[in-house]
Amino acid sequence: MPNLTNATLAAPTMQLSQRHQHGWIKLSIIIALIAAAIGGTIYMRQQKNAGKENKESKDGKDDKPQTIEFSATDVTTLKAIEIGQSTPVSGTIKPLLQATVKSKVSAQIAQVHAQEGERVSANQVLVTLDGADLRARYDAQNAAVAEAKARFDLAKKNVENNRSLLAKGFISQSAFDNVQSTVDVAQASLQAAQSQTTIAQRALADAQVRAPFAGIVAQRMVNLGEKISSDQPLMQIVELSKMEMEAQIPVNEISYVKIGQEITLTVDGFGSRTFSGKVERINPSTEAGSRAISIYLTLANQDSALRGGMFAVGSLRTQGRPPVLALPSSAVIEAGGQSYAFEIINGKLDRKPIKTGISNPDSGMTEIKEGLTAGAQVVAVKPDGLKHGATAIMKTGTAAAPAVAATPKPAAPAIIGTAEAATLKK
């Protein structure tokens, strides 16, 4: 017999053990797959049931009856009122009175008497020009006047002498007329010379460039020693006690803007400080390329706090609008591009689609064009948590502060007061 070792006898046993282990592994995998399938099926059924429940909840099938208690200030009556409208305006302010001082003559700058930021009085000398040439021209014109006057005097004497000769018949009428014409020519020459003298005198006076009004030097454009020409800018003077702002108003709003209408403006750099102004002028035509008309506002600036170039914004309350049906803006719900409001009809909340018009942020009112009729009882507070069809009752006794009814707890029919609703909302 062959000699069998221990290793030879153990081999079949090891193969049998490995096969047994592989079988158990396969069985375990099959059991795991079956369990996963069963769990997935159960999960999908749960999700389906949950979705169905959510859908039913959204459809209101499982909603508990809701009763909302409102105070007197929570409900308003839709009626026609004058709500006006605030039109936003903005623009750059500038001094109402400002001027660029120019030279009227050609000369050299002899002296500059004012600098930027300096306050000057009316008729104060700002720049002195070299007037040597202007003085010489004036003197020459004076001499021309004296010469023309001497010729005129001589011509008059000749006329008197020739008039005596004409009376005695020593000269003809034609000769006398010739002498008389020399007087007329001499007189015209004298007047021309005098006019030229006046011009030279005015030019000499223009060598002293003066301020046209009291104000502040905003800009100096020349320096000492420069040669300037006639009509060249020298300085810019501004007067800051009264400022002006130009603003654009839409064409459909301009009919409600009136001269003298007041407005409050805020200016960049002044924080919460406000400035009062009023409509001073209205442009009679629209701006080219736009559907807007310019209006001009004036602002008092006695302390000179405002400066030219500052940017101001404000809200102009248009006047003269007819009364319209309006609700507090807090009563209007905006959702999905549609506006809604909750009307109380026979003790029930009715969610009504509405069409709104103009809105006035100052008064907090919004025009209602469609969807509600005059006299409708509407929830005036922010209607968060309200539901269509809920029961609405009015709180008796002292009216509570306006609040918002919140969604009630899932229980038997509940009554939520205004104070509790406000707390829940927070």
C-alpha angles and dihedrals in degrees: 000000000000116000107250116203126208092256091055093052093046096054098078090045092054092049091052091050092050092050090051091052093049090053093053091049092053091048091050091051092050092049091049092051091049091050092049091050092050091047092049091050092050091047093051091050090050091049091048091050091046091050091049090050092049091049091050089048091052091048088055095243094129099032114128117234109273127208120186123198116209131193123222091262092052093067130056136186118238108237141148115275138158103255097164119198136255115223115198115234131185139168149129118289123222137175112280090217117045135139141184109226113218135188117254095198139041112251145118123278107253099174140358113212103182137043135199114293095021119128114232132190128231114283092010114150110253102172132013118209127205102265101184094108092041091052092050091050090050092050091050091052091050089054091049089052091052091050093048091049092052091052091048092051091049092049091052092053091050090053092053092049093047092048089061091048090049090052091053091045096245093125133033126247090248092057090050091051090055090054091047091054091056088060091054091049092048091049092051091049090051092052092049091050091049091051091051089050090053090052092049090048091051091048090052090051090049088063083082104067109204136193112259092213141357113282146103128297105246097177138008114205104180139055136210114285097019119138109230133190131222115286093017115147114249108170142353118228124194133187112212104188090094125033132192134209129191116213135178122237124189114250093241090057101043094085089066095052114094134193110259094025110149127232137180118223136190120210129209111257097027100083113207095349112120132205126211122228142160140210107269103172140003122211111239094219138046124256115264112262095011141078094233138101125214120239124188121222125195123209127196111235106174094153091049090233093138119072133193116275097031118136120235134186132190146147121255114207107217116222137210099042115149119244115276135188106268143173133194107275089236089068093061119091119203114202131152093350092304130104122224140180133189113241121191110227120174091339094309132107113243117192103217126192109228139185115226131206132185120356129205114205091191095060095028092230131133127199116241111211102170141007100048134059130217113280095030115147106231133181103252100192126076100289099217113155096013118133133206111258096021117143114254123202131174119240114240124221125022112009114246124224114279111274141155125259112237129208108281124238116269098264140095117321106310135201116215117196125210096253093050091045091055091050093049091048091056 
